[in-house]
Coordinates of C-alpha atoms in Angstrom, one line a residue:
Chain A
X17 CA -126.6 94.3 -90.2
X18 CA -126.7 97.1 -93.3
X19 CA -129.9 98.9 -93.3
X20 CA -132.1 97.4 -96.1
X21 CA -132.9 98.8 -99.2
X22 CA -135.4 98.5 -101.6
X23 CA -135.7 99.2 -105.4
X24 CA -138.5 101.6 -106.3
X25 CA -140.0 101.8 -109.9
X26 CA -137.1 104.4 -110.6
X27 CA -135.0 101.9 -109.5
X28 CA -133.4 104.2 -107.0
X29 CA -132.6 102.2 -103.5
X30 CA -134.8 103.7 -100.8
X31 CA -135.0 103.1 -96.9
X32 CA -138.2 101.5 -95.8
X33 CA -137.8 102.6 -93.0
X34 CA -138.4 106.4 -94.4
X35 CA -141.2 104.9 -96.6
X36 CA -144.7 106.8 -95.8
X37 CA -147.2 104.1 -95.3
X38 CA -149.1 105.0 -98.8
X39 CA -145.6 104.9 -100.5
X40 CA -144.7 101.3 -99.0
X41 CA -148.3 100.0 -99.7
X42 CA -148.2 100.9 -103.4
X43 CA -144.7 98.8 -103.6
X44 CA -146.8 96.0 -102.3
X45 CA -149.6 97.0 -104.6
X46 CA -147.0 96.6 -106.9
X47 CA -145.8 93.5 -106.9
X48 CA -142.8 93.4 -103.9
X49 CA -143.3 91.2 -101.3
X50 CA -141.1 91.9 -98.1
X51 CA -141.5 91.6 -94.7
X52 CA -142.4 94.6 -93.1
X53 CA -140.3 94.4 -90.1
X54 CA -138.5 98.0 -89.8
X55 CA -140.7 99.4 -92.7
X56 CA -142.6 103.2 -92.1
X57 CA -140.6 103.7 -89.0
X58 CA -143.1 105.6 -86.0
X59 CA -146.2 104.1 -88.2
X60 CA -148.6 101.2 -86.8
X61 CA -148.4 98.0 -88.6
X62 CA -150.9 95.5 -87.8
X63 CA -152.6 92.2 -88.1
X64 CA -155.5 91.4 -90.6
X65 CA -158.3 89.1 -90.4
X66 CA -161.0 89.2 -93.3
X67 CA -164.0 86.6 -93.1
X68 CA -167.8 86.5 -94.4
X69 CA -170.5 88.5 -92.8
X70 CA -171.8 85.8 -91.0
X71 CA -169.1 85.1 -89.1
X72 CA -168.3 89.1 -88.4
X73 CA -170.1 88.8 -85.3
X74 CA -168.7 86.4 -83.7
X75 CA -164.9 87.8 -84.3
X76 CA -166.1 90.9 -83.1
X77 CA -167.3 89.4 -79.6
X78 CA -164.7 87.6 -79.5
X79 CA -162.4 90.5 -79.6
X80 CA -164.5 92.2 -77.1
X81 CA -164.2 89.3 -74.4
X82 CA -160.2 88.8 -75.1
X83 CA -159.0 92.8 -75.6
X84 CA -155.4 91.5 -74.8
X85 CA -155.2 89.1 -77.3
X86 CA -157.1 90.9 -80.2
X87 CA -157.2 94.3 -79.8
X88 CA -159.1 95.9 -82.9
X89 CA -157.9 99.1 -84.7
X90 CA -160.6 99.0 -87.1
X91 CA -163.0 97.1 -89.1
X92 CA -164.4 97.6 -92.5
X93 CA -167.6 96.4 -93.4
X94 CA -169.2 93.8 -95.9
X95 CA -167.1 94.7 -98.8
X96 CA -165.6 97.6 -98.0
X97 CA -162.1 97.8 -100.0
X98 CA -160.3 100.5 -98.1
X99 CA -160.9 102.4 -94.8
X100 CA -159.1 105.8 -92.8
X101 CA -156.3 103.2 -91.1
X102 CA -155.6 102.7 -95.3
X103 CA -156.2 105.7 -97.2
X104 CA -156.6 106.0 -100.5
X105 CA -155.6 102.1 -100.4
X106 CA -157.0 98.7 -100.9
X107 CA -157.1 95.8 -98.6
X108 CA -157.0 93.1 -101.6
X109 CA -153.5 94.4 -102.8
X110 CA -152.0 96.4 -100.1
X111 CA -150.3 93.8 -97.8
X112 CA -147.5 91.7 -99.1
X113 CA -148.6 88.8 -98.7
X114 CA -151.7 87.1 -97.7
X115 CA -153.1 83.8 -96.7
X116 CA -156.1 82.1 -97.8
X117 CA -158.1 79.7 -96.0
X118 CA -160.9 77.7 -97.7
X119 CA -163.2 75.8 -95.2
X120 CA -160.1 76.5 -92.3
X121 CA -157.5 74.8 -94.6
X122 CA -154.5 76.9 -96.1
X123 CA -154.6 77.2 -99.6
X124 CA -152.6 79.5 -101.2
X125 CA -150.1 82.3 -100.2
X126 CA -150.9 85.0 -102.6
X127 CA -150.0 88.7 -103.1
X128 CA -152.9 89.9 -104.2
X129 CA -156.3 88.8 -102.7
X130 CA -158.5 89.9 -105.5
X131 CA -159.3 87.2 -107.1
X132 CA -161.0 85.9 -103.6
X133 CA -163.2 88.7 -102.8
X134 CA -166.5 88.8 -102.4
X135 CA -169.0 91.7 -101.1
X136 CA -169.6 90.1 -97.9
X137 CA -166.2 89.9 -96.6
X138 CA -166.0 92.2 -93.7
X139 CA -162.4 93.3 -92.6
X140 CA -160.6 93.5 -89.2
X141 CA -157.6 95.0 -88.4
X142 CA -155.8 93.8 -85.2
X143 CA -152.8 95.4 -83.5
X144 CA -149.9 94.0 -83.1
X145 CA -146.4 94.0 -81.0
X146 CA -144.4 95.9 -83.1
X147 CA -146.2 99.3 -81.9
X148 CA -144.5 98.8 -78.0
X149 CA -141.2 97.2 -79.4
X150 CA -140.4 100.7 -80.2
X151 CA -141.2 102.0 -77.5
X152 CA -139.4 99.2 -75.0
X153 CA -136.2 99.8 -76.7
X154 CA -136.1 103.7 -76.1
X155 CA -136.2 102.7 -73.0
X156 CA -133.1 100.9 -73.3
X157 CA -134.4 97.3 -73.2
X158 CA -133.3 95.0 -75.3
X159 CA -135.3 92.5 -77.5
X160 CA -134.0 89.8 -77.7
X161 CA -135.4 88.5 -81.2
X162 CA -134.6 91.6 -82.6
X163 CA -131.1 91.4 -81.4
X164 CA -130.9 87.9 -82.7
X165 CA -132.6 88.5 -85.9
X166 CA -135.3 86.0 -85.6
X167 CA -139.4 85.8 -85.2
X168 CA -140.7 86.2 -81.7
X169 CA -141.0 83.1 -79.8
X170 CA -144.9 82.4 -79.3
X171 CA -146.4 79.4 -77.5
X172 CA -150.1 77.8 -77.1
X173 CA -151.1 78.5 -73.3
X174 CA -153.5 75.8 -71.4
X175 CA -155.0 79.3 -70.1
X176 CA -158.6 79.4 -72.7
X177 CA -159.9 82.6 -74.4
X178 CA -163.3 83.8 -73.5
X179 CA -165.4 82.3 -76.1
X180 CA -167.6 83.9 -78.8
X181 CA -170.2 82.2 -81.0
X182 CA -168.1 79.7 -83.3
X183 CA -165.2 80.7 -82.1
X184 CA -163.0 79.2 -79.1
X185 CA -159.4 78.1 -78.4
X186 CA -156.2 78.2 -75.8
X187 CA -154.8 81.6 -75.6
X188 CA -151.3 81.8 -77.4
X189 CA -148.5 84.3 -75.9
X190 CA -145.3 85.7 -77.5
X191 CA -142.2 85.8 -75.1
X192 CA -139.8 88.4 -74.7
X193 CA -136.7 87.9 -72.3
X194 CA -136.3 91.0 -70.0
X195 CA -133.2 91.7 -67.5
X196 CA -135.0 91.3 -64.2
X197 CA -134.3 95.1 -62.9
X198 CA -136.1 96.1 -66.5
X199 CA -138.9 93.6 -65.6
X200 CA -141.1 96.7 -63.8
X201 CA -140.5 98.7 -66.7
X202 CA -141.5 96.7 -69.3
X203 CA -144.3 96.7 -67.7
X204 CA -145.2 100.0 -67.0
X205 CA -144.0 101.0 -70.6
X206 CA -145.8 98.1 -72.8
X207 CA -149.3 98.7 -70.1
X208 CA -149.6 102.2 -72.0
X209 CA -150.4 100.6 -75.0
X210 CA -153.6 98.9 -74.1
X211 CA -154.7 98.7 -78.1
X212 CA -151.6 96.4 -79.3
X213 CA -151.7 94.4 -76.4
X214 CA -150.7 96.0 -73.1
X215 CA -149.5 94.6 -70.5
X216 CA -148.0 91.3 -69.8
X217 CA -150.3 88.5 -69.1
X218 CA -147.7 86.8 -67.3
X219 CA -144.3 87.5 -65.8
X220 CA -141.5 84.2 -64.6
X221 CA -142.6 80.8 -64.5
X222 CA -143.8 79.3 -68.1
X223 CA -144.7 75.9 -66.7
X224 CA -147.8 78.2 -65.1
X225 CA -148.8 78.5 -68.6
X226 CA -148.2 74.8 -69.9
X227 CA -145.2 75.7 -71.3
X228 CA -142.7 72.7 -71.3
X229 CA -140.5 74.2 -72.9
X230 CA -139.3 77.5 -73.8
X231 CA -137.0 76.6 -76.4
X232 CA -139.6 74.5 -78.4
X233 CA -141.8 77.8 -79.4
X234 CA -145.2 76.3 -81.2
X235 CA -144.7 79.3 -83.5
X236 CA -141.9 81.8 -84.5
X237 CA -138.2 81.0 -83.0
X238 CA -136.7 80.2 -80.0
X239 CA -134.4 83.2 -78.7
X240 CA -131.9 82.5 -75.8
X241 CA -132.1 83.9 -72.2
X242 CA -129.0 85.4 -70.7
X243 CA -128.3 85.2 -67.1
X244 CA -130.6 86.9 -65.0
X245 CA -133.6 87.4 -67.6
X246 CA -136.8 86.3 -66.8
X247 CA -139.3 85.3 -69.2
X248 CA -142.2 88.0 -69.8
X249 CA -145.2 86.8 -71.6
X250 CA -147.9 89.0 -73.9
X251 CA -151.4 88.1 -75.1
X252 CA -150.4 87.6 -78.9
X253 CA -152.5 88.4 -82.4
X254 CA -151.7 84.1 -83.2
X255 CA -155.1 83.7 -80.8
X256 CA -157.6 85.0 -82.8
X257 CA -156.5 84.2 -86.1
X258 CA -156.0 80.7 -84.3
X259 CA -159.7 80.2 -83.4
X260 CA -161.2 81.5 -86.6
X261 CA -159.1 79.2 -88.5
X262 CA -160.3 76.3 -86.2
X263 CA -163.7 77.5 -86.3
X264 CA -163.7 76.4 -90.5
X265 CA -165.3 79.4 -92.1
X266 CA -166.1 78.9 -95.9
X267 CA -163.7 81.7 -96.4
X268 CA -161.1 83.5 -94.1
X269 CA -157.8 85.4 -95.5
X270 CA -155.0 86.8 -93.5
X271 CA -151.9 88.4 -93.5
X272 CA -148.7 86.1 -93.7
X273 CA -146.5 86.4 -90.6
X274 CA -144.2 88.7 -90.7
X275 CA -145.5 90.6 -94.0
X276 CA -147.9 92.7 -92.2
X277 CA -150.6 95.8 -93.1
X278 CA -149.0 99.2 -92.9
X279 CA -151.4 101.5 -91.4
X280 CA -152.0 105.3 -91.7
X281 CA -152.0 105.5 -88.1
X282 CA -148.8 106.7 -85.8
X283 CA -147.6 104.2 -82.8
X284 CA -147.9 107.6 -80.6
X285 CA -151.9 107.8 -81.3
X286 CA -152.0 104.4 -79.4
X287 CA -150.3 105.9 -76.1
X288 CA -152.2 106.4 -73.4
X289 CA -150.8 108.8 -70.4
Chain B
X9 CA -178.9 116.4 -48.1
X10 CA -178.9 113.6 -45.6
X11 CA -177.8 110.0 -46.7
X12 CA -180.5 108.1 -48.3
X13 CA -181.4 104.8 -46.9
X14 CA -183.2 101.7 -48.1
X15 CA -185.8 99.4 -46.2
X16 CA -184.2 95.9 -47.0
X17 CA -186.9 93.0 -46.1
X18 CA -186.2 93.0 -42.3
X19 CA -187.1 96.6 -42.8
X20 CA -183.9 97.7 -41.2
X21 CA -182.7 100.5 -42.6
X22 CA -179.5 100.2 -44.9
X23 CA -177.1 102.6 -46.5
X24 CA -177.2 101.9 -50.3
X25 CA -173.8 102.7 -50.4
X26 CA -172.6 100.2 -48.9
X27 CA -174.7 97.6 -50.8
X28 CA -172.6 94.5 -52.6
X29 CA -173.8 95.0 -55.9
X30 CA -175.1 91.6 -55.8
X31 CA -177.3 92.8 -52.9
X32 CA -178.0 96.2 -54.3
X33 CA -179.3 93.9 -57.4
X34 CA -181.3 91.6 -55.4
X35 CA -183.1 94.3 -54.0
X36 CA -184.2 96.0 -57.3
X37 CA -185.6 92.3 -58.5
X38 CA -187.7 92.2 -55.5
X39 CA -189.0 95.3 -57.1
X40 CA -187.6 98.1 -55.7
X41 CA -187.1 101.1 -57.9
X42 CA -184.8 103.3 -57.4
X43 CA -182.0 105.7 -59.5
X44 CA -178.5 103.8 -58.8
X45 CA -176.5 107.2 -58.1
X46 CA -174.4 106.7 -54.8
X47 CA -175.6 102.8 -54.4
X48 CA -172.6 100.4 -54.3
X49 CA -169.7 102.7 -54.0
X50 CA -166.7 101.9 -55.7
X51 CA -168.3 99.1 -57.9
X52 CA -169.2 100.2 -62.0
X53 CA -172.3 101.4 -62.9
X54 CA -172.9 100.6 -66.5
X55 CA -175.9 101.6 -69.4
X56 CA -177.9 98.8 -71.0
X57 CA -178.9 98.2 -74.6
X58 CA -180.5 95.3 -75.7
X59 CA -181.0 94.1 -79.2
X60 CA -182.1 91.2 -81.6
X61 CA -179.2 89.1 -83.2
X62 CA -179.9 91.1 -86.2
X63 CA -179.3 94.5 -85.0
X64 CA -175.9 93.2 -82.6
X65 CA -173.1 93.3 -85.5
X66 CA -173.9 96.8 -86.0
X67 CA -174.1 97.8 -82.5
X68 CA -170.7 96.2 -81.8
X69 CA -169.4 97.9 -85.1
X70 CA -170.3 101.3 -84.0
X71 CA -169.0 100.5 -80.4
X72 CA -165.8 100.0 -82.0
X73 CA -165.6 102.6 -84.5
X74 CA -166.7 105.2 -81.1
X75 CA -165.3 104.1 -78.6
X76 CA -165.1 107.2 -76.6
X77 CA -168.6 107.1 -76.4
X78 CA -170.0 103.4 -76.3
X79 CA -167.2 101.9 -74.4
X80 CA -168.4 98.6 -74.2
X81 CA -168.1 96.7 -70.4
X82 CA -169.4 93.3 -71.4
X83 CA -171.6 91.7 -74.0
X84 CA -173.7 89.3 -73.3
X85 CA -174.4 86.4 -76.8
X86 CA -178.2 85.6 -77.8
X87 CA -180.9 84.8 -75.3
X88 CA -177.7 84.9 -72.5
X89 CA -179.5 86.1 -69.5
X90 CA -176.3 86.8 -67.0
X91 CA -172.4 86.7 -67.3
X92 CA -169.6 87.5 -65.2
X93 CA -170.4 91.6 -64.8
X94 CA -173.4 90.3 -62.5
X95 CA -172.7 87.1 -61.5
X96 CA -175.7 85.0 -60.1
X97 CA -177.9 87.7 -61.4
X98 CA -180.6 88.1 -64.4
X99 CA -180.7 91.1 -66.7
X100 CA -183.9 90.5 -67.1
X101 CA -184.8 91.9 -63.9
X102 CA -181.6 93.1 -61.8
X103 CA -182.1 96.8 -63.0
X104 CA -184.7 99.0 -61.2
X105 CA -185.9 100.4 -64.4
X106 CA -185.7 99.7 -67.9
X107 CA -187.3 101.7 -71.2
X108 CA -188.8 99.2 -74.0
X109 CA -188.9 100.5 -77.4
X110 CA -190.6 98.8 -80.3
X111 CA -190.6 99.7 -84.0
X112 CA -188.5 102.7 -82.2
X113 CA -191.0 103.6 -80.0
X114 CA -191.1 104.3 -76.6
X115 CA -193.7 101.5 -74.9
X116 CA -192.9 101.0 -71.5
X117 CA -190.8 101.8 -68.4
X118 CA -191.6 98.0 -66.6
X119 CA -189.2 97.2 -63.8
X120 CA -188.9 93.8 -65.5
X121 CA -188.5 92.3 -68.8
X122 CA -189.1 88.8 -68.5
X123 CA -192.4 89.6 -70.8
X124 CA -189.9 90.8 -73.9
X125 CA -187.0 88.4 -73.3
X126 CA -186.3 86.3 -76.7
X127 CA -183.9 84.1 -77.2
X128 CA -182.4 86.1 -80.0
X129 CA -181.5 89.5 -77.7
X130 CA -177.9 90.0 -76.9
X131 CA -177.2 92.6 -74.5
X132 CA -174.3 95.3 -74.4
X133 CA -173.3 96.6 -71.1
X134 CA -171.6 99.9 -71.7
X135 CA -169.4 102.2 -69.4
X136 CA -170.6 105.5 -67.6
X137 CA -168.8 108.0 -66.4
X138 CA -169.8 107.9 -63.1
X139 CA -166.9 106.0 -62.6
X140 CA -164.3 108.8 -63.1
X141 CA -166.6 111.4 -61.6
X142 CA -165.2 109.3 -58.0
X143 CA -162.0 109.7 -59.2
X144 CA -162.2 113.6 -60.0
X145 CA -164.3 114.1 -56.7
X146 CA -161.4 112.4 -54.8
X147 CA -158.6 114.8 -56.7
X148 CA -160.8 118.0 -55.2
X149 CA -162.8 118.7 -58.5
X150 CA -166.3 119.5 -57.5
X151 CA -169.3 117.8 -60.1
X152 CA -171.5 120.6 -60.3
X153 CA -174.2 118.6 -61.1
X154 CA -174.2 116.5 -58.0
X155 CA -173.4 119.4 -56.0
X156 CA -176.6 121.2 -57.7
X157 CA -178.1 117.9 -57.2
X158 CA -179.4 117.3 -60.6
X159 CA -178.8 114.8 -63.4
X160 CA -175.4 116.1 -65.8
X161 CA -176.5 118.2 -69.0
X162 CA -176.4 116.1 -72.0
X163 CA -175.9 117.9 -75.4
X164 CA -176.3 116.6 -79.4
X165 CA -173.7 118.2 -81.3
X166 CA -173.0 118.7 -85.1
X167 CA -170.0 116.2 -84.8
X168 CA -171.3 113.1 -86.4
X169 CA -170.3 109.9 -84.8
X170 CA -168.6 107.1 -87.3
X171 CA -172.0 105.2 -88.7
X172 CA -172.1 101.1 -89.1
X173 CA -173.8 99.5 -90.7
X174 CA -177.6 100.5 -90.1
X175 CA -176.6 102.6 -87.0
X176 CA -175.9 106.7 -87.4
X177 CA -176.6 109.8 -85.4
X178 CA -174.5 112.7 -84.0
X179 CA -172.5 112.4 -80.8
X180 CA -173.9 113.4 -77.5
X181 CA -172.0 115.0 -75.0
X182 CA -172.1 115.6 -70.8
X183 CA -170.8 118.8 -69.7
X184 CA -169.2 119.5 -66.0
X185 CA -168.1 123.0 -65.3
X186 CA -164.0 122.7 -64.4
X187 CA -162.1 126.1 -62.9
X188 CA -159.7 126.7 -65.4
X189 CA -156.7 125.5 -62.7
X190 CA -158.2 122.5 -62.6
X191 CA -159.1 121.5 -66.4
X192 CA -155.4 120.0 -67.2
X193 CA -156.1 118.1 -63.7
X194 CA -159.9 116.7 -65.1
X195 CA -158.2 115.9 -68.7
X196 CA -155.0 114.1 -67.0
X197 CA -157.6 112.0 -64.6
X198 CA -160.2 111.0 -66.8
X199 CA -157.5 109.9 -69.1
X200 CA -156.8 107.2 -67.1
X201 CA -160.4 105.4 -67.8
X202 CA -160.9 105.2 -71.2
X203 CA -163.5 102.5 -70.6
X204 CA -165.8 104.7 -69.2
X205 CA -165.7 107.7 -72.0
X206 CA -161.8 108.6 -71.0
X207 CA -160.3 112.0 -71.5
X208 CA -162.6 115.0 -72.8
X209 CA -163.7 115.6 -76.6
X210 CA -163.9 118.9 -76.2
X211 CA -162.7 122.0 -74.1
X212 CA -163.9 125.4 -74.1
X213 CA -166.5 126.9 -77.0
X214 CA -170.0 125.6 -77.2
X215 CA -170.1 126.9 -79.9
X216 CA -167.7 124.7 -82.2
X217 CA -169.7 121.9 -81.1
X218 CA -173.0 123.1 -82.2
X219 CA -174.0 123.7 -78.9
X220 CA -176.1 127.6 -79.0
X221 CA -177.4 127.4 -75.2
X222 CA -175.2 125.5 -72.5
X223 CA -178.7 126.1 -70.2
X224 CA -181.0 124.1 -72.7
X225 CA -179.5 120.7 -73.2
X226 CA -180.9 118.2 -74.7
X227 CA -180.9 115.6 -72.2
X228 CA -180.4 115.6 -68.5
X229 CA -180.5 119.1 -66.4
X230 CA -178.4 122.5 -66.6
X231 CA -176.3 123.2 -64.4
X232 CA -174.8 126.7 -63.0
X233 CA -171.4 127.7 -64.2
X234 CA -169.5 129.8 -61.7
X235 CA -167.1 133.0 -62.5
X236 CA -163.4 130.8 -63.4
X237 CA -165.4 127.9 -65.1
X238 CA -164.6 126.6 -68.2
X239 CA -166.9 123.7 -69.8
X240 CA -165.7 120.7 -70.5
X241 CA -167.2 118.1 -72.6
X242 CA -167.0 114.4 -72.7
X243 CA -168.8 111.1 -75.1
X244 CA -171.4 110.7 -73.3
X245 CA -173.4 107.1 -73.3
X246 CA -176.5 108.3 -75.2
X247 CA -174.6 108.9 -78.0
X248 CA -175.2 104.9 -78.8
X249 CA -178.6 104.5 -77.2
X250 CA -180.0 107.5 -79.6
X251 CA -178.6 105.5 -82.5
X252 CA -179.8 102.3 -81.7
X253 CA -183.2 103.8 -81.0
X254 CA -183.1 106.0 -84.7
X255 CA -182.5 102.8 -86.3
X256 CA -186.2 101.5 -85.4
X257 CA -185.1 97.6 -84.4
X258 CA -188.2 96.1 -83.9
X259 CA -187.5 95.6 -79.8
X260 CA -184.9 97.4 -78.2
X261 CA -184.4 97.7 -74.3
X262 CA -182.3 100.3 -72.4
X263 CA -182.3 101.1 -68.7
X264 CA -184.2 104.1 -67.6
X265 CA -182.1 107.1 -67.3
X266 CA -179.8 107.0 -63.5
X267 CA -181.5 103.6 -63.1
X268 CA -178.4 101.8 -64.1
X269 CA -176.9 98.1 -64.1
X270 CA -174.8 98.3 -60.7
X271 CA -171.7 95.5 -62.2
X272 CA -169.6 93.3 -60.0
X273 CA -166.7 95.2 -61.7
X274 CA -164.7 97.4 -59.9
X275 CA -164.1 101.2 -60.8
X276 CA -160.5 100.4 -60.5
X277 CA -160.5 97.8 -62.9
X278 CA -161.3 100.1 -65.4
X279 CA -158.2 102.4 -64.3
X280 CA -154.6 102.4 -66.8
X281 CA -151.6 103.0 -65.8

């Protein structure tokens, strides 16, 4: 498909992917609402949580006791607007789209948190799959919902998190189909990025899982596998949000799938040797 | 220096070396007190700090926001007395030594703290380096300290860690004395364990780091540098204890220096690819 374009206030079309991250959050800040899929090419997007600071602990342990599933970037404090992974930038207008839950139920879809915040809402920002993508197809292996232009496939596992305080729920993992002789490779490749979650969790046989069905994702799209690819599974950044959603906080916001943060920080400075 | 031994309660004499951690522990609640060094090779040693529910949010936060130097093992929630780093055990008593501090105050070095335990304390197990310093010895790179058989020098520095919340101090550093072949080698191995302090934050210069004597540290021992050496500098676990303690939590409990938490983890556990 035709690279993308988007209309700046000049109204000349620009390449997201060429955007800096402070250029492509003020568009947001602006008013556009995109998802962020190819945006501020080599630059970390990620997933956001934001609950009240009574609940901050608990999401923090959690984190701590499932690293694969929620892997932290950073965290800004009891109303903290902004933050080094956001410079000069504010986490009530910067992402382009949001979602709010009141007492764990969805209620609005907004663009522009501001008119929910309140100075004990602390911040976390999770990483997120994107980062190793990248990296997976400079190595030459294909993704398949990428290729196919759809979400990533991402199921609810019988396998539980470690749980924290409040919080508590199944592990969920997205699924990427790899050609068998790229299987070690993914591997290797995807395990140096510990902080957007690593390795696989699980290589071949769903039903291992409790997954009945691999075409019947619980969230995203199913993808198909070709002959000879095996299914690969990751920890996914659907299990935290999952269990502080369930957990029925007074007040918890995220980002909306797919429209994601846009972070100052390079996929590279997540690369460990 | 000949191997030590322990008297176990047949009074046979065993090599703590070879100690299961779950044994090495036992022993140390029967009351034995003893520094950790060498006991249960190839198992992870890990620092302690304990604080009330109050204090734990910000301890977690400024884990996260350093995690070169408060890489955090396991975290046990309020009034938790084990968890699956020492399984069976008690932290109450499984270390041979511990430090109390109240109001920020140093009270007592007891070999048990049943007499403190609340129900509000959560305890932070954090990584040590001790586990790399294996992995260097077995790549040929003599720890001068243990060859000098003293404890590593320990340095504060003008580089201020990232504060949370209540929590701020400057980061403390260990030093080892690398030959200059071998410094690419130390950096390229201690990489690999970023759970216990990873790769250096700093080669070379003292002086950058605020450092005006490398034979006065502030913690710990000096050690002799030989003609070829270069220092080398990495987080070092009292970076977080010396915050904690600066914060003046009304109890706080750490283990006594080199009397550690001997884990059921295993050093290569904490190894990435």
């Amino acid at each position: 498909m035709p690279p993308r374009t988007v209309t700046d206030r000049a109204a000349a079309p620009v390449d997201p992917a060429s955007l800096a991250p402070a250029e492509a959050r003020a568009l947001f800040r602006g008013g556009l609402a995109s998802p962020t899929a190819g945006w501020s090419r080599g630059f970390t997007q990620a997933n956001l949580i934001i609950v009240p600071r009574a609940q901050a602990f608990d999401v923090l342990l959690f984190a701590q006791r499932n690293p694969k599933s929620c892997p932290i970037l950073g965290v800004q404090g009891a109303g903290e607007t902004s933050g080094p992974l956001l410079a000069g930038g504010d986490i009530r207008t910067d992402l382009p789209r949001y979602t709010v839950y009141e007492d764990g139920v969805l209620v609005a879809e907004p663009g522009d948190i501001t008119g929910w915040w309140r100075d004990d809402l602390v911040t976390f920002i999770i990483g997120c799959s994107f980062t190793f993508e990248a990296a997976l197809q400079d190595a030459g292996i294909r993704i398949a919902h990428i290729e196919q232009g759809v979400n990533v496939p991402m199921y609810r596992t019988t396998v539980r998190s470690a749980s924290a305080g409040a919080l508590a729920g199944p592990m969920v993992v997205s699924m990427r189909p790899i050609p068998a002789a790229q299987v070690a490779d993914a591997v290797r490749i995807t395990a140096r990025y510990p902080a957007v979650h690593g390795a696989p969790v699980h290589v071949g046989d769903p039903a291992v899982l409790g997954i009945v069905d691999l075409a019947a994702p619980d969230f995203g799209d199913a993808v198909e596998l070709r002959d000879g690819d095996v299914p690969v599974f990751w920890a996914c950044g659907v299990t935290p949000q999952a269990a502080v959603m369930e957990s029925r906080p007074s007040l918890a916001i995220g980002h909306a799938p797919g429209f994601m943060l846009i972070t100052d920080a390079r996929d590279s400075d997540y690369l460990v040797p």
